[in-house]
mmCIF file of C-alpha atoms and ligand atoms in Angstrom:
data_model
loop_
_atom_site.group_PDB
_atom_site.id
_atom_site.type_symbol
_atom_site.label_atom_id
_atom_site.label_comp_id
_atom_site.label_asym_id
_atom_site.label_seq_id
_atom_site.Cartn_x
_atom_site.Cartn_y
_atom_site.Cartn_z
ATOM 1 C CA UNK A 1 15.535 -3.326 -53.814
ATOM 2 C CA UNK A 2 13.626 -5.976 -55.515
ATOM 3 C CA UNK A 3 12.902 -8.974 -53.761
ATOM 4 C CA UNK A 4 14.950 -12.235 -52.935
ATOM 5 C CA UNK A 5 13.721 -15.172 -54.212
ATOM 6 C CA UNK A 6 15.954 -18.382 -52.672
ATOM 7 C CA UNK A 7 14.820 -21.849 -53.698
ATOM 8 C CA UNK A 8 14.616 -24.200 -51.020
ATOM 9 C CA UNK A 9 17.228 -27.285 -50.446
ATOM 10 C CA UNK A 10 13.908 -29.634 -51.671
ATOM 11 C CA UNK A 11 12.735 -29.980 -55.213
ATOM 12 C CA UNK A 12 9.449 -27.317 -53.988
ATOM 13 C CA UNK A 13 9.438 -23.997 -51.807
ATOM 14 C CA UNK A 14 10.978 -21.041 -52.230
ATOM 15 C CA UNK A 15 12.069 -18.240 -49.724
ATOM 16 C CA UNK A 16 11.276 -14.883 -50.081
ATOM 17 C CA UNK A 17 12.383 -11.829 -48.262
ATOM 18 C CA UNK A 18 13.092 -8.236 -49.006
ATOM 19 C CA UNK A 19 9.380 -7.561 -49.313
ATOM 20 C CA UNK A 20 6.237 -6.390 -47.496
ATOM 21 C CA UNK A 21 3.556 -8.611 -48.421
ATOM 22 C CA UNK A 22 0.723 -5.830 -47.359
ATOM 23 C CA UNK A 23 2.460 -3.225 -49.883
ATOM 24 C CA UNK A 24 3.283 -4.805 -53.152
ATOM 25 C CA UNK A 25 3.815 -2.953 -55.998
ATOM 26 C CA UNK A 26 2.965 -4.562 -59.865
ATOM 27 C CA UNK A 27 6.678 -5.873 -60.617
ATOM 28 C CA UNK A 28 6.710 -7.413 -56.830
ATOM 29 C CA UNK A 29 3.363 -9.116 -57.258
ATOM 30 C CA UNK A 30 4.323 -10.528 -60.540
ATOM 31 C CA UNK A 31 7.401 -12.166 -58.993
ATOM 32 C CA UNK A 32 5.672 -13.150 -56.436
ATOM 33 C CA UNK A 33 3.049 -14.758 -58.784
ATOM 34 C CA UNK A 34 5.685 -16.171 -60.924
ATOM 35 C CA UNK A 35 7.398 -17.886 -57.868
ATOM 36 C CA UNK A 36 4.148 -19.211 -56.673
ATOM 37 C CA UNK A 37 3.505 -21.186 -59.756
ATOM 38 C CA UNK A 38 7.568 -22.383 -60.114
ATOM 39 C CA UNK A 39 8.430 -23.310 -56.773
ATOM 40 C CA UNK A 40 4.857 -24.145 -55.193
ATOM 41 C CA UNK A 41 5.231 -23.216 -52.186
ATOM 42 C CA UNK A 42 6.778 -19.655 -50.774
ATOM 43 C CA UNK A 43 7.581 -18.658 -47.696
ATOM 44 C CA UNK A 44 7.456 -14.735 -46.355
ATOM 45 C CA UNK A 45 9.688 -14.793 -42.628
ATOM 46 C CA UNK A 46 8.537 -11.846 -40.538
ATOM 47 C CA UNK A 47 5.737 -10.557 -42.337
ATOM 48 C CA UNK A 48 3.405 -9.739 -39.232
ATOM 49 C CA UNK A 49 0.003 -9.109 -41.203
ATOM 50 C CA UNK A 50 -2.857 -7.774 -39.931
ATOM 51 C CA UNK A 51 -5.839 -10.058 -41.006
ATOM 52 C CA UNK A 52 -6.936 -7.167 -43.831
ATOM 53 C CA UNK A 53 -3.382 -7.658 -45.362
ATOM 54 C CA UNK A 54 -3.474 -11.389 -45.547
ATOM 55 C CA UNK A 55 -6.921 -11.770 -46.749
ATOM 56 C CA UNK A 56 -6.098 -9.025 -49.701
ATOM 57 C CA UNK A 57 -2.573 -10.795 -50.235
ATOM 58 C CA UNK A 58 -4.617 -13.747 -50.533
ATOM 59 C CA UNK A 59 -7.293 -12.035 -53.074
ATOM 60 C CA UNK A 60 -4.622 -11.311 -55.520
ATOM 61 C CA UNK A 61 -4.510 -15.238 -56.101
ATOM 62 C CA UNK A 62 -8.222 -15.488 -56.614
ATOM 63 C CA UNK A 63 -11.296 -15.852 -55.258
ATOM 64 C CA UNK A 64 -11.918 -16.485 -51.503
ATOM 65 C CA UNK A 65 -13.432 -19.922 -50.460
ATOM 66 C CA UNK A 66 -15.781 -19.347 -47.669
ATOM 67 C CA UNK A 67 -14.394 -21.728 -45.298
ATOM 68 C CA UNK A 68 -16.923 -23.089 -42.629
ATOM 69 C CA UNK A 69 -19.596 -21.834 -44.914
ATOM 70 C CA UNK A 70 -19.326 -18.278 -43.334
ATOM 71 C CA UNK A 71 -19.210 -15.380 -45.637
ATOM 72 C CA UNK A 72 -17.527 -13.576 -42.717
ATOM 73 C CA UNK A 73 -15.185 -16.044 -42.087
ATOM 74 C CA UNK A 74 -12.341 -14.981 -44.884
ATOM 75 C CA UNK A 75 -9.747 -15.831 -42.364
ATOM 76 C CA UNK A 76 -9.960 -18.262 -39.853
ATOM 77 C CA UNK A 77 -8.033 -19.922 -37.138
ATOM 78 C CA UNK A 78 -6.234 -22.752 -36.919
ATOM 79 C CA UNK A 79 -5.514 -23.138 -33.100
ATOM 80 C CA UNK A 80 -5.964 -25.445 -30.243
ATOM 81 C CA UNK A 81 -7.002 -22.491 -28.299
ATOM 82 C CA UNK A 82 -10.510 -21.506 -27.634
ATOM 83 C CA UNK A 83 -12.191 -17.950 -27.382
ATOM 84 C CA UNK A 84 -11.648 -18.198 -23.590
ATOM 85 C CA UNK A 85 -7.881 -19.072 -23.564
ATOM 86 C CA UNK A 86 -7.897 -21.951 -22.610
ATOM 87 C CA UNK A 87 -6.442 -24.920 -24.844
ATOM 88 C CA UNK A 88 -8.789 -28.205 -26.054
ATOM 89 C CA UNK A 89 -9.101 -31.058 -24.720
ATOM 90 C CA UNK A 90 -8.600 -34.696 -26.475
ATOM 91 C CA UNK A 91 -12.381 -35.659 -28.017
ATOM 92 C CA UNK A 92 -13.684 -32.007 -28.338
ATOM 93 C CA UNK A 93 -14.604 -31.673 -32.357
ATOM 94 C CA UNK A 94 -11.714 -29.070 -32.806
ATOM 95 C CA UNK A 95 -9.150 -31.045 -31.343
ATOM 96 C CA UNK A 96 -9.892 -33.907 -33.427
ATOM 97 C CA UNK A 97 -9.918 -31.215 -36.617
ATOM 98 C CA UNK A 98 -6.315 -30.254 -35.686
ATOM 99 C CA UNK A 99 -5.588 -33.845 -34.770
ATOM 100 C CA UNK A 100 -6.680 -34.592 -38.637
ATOM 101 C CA UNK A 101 -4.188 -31.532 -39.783
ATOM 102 C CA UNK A 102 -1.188 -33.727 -38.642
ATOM 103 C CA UNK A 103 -2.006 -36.411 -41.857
ATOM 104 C CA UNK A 104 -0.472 -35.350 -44.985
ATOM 105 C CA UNK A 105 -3.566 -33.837 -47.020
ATOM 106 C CA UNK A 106 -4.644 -30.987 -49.352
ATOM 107 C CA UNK A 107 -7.138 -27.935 -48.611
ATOM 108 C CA UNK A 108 -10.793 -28.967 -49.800
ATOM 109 C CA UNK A 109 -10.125 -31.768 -51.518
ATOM 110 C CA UNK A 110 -13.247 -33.413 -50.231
ATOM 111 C CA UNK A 111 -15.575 -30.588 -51.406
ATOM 112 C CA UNK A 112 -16.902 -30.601 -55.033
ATOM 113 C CA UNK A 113 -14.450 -27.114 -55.387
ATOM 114 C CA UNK A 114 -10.972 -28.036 -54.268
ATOM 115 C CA UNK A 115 -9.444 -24.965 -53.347
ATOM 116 C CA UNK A 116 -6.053 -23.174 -55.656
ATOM 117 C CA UNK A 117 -4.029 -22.054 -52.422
ATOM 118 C CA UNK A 118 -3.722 -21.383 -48.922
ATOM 119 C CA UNK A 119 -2.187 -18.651 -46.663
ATOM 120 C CA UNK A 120 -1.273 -19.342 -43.350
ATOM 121 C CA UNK A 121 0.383 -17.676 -41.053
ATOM 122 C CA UNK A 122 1.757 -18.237 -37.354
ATOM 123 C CA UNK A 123 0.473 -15.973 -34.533
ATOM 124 C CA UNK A 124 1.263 -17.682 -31.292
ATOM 125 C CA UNK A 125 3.446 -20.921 -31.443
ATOM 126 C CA UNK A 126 4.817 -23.673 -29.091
ATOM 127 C CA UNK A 127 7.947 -24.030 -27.552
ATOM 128 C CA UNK A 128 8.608 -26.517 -29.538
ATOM 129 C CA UNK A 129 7.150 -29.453 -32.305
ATOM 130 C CA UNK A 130 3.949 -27.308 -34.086
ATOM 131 C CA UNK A 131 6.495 -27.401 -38.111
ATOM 132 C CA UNK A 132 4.058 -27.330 -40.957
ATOM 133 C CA UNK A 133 5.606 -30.130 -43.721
ATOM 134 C CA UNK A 134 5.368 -29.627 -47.130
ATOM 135 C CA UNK A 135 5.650 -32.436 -50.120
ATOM 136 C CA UNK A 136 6.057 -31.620 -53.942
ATOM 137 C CA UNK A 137 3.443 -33.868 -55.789
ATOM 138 C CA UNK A 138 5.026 -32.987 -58.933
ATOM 139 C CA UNK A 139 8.420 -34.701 -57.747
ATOM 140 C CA UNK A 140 6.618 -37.611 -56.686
ATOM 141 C CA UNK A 141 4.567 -38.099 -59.949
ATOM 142 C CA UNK A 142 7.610 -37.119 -62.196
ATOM 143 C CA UNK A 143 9.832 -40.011 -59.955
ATOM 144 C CA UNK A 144 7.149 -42.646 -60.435
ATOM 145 C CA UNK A 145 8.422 -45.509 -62.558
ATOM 146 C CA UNK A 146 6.658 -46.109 -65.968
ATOM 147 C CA UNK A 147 4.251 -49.319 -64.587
ATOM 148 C CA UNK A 148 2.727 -46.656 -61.994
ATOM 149 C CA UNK A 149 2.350 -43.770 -64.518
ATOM 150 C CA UNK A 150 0.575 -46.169 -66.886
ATOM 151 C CA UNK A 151 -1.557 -47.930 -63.565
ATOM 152 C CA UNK A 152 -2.756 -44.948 -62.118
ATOM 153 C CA UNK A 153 -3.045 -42.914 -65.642
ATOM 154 C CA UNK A 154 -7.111 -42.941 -65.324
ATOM 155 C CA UNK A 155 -7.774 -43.862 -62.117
ATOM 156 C CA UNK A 156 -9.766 -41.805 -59.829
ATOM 157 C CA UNK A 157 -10.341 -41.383 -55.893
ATOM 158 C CA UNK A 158 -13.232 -40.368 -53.913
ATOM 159 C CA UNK A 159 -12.331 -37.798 -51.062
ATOM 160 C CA UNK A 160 -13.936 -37.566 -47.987
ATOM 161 C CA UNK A 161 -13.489 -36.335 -44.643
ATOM 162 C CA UNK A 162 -15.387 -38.805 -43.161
ATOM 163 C CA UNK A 163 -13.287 -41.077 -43.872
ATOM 164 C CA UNK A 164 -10.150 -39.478 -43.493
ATOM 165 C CA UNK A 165 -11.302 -39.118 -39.871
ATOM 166 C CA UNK A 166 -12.581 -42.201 -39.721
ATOM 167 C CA UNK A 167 -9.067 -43.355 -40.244
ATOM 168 C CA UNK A 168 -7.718 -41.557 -36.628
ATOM 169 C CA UNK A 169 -11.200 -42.884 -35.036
ATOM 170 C CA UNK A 170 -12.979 -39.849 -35.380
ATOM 171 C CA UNK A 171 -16.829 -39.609 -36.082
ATOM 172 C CA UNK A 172 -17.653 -36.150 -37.746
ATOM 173 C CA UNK A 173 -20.970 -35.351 -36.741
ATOM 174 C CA UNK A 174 -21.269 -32.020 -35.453
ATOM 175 C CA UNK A 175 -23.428 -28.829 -36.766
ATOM 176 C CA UNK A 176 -24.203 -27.952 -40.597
ATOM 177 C CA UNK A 177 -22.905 -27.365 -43.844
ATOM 178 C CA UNK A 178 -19.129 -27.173 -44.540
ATOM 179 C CA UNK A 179 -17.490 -30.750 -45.360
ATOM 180 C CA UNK A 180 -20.573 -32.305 -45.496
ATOM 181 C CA UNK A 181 -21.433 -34.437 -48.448
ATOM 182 C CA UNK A 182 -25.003 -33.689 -49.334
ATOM 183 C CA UNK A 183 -24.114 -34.310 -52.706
ATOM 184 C CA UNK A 184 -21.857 -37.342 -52.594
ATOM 185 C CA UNK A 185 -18.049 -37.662 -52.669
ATOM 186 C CA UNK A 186 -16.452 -35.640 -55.114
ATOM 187 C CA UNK A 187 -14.115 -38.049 -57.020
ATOM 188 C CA UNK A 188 -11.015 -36.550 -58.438
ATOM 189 C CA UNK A 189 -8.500 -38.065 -60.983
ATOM 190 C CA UNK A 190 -5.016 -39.157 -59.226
ATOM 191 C CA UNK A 191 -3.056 -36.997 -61.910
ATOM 192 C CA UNK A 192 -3.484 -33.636 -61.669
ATOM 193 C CA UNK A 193 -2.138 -31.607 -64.511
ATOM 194 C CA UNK A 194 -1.516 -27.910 -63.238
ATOM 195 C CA UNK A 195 -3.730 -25.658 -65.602
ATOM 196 C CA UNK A 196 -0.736 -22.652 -65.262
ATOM 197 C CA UNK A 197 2.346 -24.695 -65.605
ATOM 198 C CA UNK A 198 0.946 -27.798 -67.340
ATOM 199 C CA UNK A 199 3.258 -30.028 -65.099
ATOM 200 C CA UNK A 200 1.373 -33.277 -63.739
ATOM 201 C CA UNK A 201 1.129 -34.345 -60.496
ATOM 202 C CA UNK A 202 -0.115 -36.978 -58.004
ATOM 203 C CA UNK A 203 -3.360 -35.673 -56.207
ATOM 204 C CA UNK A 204 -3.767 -38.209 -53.241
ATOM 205 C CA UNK A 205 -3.667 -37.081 -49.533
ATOM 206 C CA UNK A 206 -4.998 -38.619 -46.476
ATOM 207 C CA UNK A 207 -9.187 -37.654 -47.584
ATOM 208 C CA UNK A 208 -8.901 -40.061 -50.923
ATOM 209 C CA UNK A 209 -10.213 -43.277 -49.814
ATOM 210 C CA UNK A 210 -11.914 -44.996 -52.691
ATOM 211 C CA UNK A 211 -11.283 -46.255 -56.009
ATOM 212 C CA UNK A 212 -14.284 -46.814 -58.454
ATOM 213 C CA UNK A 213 -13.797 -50.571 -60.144
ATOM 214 C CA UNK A 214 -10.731 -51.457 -57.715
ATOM 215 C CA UNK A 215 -11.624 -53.598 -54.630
ATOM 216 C CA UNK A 216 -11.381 -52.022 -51.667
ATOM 217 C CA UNK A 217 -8.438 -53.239 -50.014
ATOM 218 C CA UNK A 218 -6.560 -53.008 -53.043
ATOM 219 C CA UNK A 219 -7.451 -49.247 -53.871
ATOM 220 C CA UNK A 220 -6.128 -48.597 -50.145
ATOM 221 C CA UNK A 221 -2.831 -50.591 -50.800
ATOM 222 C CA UNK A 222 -1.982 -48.251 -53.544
ATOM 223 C CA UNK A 223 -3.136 -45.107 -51.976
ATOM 224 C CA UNK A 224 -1.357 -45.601 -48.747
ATOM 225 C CA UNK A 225 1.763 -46.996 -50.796
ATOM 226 C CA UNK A 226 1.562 -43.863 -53.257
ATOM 227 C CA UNK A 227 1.525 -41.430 -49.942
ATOM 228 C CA UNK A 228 4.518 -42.951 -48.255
ATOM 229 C CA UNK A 229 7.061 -42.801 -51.604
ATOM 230 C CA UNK A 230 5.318 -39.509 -52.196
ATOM 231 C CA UNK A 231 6.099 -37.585 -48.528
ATOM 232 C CA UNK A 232 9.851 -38.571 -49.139
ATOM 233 C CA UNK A 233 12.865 -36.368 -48.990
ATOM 234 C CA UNK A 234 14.061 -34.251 -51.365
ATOM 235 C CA UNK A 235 10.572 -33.512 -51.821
ATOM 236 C CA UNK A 236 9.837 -32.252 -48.076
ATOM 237 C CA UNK A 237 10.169 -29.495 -45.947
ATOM 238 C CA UNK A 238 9.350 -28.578 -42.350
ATOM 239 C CA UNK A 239 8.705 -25.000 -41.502
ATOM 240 C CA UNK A 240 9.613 -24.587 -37.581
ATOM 241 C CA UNK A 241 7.697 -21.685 -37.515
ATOM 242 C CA UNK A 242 8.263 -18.114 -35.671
ATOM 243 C CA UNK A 243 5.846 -15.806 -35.143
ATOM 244 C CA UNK A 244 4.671 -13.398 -38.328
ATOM 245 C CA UNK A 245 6.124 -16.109 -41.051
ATOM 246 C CA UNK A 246 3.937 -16.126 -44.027
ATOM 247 C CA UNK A 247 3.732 -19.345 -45.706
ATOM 248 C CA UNK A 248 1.654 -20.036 -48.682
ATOM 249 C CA UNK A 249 0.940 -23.848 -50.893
ATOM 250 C CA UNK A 250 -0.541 -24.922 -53.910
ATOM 251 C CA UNK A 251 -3.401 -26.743 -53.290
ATOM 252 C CA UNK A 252 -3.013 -28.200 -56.914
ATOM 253 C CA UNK A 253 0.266 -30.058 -56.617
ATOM 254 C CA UNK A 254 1.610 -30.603 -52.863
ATOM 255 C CA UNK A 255 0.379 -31.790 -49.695
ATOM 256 C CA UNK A 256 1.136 -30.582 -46.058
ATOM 257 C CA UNK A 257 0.777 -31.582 -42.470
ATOM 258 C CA UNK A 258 0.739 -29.737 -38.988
ATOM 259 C CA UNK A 259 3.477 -31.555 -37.111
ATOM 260 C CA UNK A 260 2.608 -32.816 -33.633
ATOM 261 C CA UNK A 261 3.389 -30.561 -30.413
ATOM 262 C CA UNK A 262 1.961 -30.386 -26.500
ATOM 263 C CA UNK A 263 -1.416 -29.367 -27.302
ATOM 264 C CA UNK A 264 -1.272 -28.262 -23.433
ATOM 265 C CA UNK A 265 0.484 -25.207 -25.089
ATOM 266 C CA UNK A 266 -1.268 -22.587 -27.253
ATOM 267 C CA UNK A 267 -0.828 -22.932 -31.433
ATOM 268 C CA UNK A 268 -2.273 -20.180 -32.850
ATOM 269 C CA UNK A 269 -2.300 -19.354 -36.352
ATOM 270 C CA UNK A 270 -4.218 -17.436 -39.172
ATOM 271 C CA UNK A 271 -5.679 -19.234 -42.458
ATOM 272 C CA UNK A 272 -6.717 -17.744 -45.500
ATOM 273 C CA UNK A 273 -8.163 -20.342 -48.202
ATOM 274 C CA UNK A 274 -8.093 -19.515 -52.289
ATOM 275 C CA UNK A 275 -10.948 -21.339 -53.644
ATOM 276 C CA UNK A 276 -10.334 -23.703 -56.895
ATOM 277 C CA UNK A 277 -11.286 -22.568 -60.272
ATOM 278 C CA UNK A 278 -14.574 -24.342 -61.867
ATOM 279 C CA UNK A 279 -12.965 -25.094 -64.943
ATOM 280 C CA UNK A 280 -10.227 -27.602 -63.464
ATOM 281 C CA UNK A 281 -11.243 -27.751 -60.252
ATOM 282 C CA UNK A 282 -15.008 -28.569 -59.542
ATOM 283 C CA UNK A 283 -15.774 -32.302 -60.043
ATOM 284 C CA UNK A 284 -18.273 -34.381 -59.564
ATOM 285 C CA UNK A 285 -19.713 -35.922 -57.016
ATOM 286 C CA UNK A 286 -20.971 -39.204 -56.471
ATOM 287 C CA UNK A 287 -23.460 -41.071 -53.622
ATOM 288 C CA UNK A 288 -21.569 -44.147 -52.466
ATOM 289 C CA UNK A 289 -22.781 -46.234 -49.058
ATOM 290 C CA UNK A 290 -19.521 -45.182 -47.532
ATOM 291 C CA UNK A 291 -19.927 -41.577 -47.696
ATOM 292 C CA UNK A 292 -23.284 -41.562 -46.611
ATOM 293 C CA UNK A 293 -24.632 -41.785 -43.099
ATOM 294 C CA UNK A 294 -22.326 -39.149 -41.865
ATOM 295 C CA UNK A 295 -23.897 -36.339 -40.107
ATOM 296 C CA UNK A 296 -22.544 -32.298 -41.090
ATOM 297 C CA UNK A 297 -20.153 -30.888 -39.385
ATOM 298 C CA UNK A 298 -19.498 -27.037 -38.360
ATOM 299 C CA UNK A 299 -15.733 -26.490 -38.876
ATOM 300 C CA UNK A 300 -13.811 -28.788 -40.699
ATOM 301 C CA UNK A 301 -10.635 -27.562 -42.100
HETATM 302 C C1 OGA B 1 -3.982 -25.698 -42.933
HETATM 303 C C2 OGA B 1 -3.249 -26.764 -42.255
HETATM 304 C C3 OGA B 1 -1.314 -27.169 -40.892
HETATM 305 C C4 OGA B 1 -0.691 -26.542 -39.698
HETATM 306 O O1 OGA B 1 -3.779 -24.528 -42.569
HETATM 307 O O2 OGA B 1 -4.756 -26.009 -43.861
HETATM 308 O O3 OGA B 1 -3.456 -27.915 -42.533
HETATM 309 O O4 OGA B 1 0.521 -26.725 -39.528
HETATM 310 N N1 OGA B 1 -2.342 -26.351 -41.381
HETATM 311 O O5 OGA B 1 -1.405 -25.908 -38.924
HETATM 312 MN MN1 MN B 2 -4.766 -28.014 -44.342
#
């Protein structure tokens, strides 16, 4: 039986079942690629991977980004629970990570390479709260009026953690390496046109703080405004997770969020990270006083 590909109830996401993600043969992976690029986000209920299976699910895609820096580290968690068991505690550097995960972003958007995709899957969940959301970027560029198309046409943001966790109060300034802009802000255009499908999209998120030759103020105006008409319905979708769903996103063209739960209560799940392509993905970066005097952090994802 081939599999079932149901498009969601949202202008994004599509369903897929009838299929075992860590045995696909040629036709199956070329629907599966196919449905990746037209719906933007899939979703794979009751897939139980092991970690081999998701990381080689995820290798299909493309290359791996080494997330935290780590060559090992093709798979990582993302999980309020610590090596011992127990759960963290408000101000510890990973809660504030996760705390970050609950603003509407995309993966690596404030690293030079912003990454293609990402794989997640749920492991342990909550008894309740813990969704992942979902927005279509395409929808929200496509349903911009014509003033906003033409405003925003060749404008550019910086993106930065820093600031993005400056904006919940958080201070990154923990370990080496990953997140950390030794290089500057990268600064990416606001339209993103998809190099598969060619569709444009709006490439914004809660890291893009800054807009070369726009004041301050008013760059945040339009960024904030542009997020709130972009994370609008039909263009959502909440996951309420079970344990072994697969879900996978286009970096490129949407933006998700972990929804909020009682972090006394262990989240566990499993991320795999696709890393950008050079060619429409790596940008330049840029030294600017507000992305400076930061120190690295460890494990920002
Ligand atoms: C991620 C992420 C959200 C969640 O995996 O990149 O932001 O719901 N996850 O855990
Ligand atoms: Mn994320």
């Amino acid at each position: 039986m081939p599999p079932t590909i149901t498009p969601m109830d949202t202008t994004m996401g599509a369903t897929v079942t009838d299929i075992d993600l860590a045995n696909l043969d040629e036709t199956e992976w070329r629907m599966v690629e196919d449905a990746f690029h037209e719906h933007a986000m899939l979703l794979f209920p009751q897939q139980n991977l092991t970690d081999e299976a998701q990381i080689n699910f995820a290798l299909r895609f493309g290359e791996m980004e080494l997330l935290r820096g780590d060559p090992e580290a093709k798979a990582v968690n993302i999980s309020n629970q610590k090596a011992d068991g127990s759960v963290m505690q408000p101000g510890e550097h990973g809660y504030n990570t996760l705390r970050g995960n609950e603003g509407w972003h995309t993966d690596s958007s404030y690293m030079p390479l912003a990454a293609k995709a990402s794989v997640l899957s749920a492991q342990v969940v909550p008894s309740s709260g813990g969704e992942t959301a979902v927005a279509d970027m395409r929808d929200a560029y496509d349903k911009l009026d014509q003033e906003m198309k033409d405003r925003i046409a060749d404008l550019s943001a910086y993106h930065s953690l820093y600031q993005s966790q400056a904006k919940i109060g958080v201070t990154v300034k923990t370990g080496a390496g990953y997140g950390f802009h030794t290089k500057g802000a990268p600064l990416r255009p606001l339209v993103y046109t998809h190099p598969v499908t060619g569709r444009k999209s709006l490439f914004i998120g809660r890291h893009a703080y800054r807009i070369p030759g726009m004041d301050d103020a008013e760059a945040k105006e339009l960024l904030d405004g542009l997020l709130e008409f972009a994370c609008q319905p039909p263009r959502t979708y909440y996951h309420a997770w079970r344990p072994g769903d697969v879900m996978m996103w286009d970096n490129r063209c949407t933006l998700h969020a972990a929804r909020p739960y009682d972090y006394s209560e262990p989240r566990v799940m499993r991320h795999t990270r696709i890393a950008g392509e050079p060619a429409n993905d790596l940008v330049a970066t840029a030294r600017d006083e507000a992305a400076s005097g930061f120190e690295p952090s460890s494990s920002n994802l």
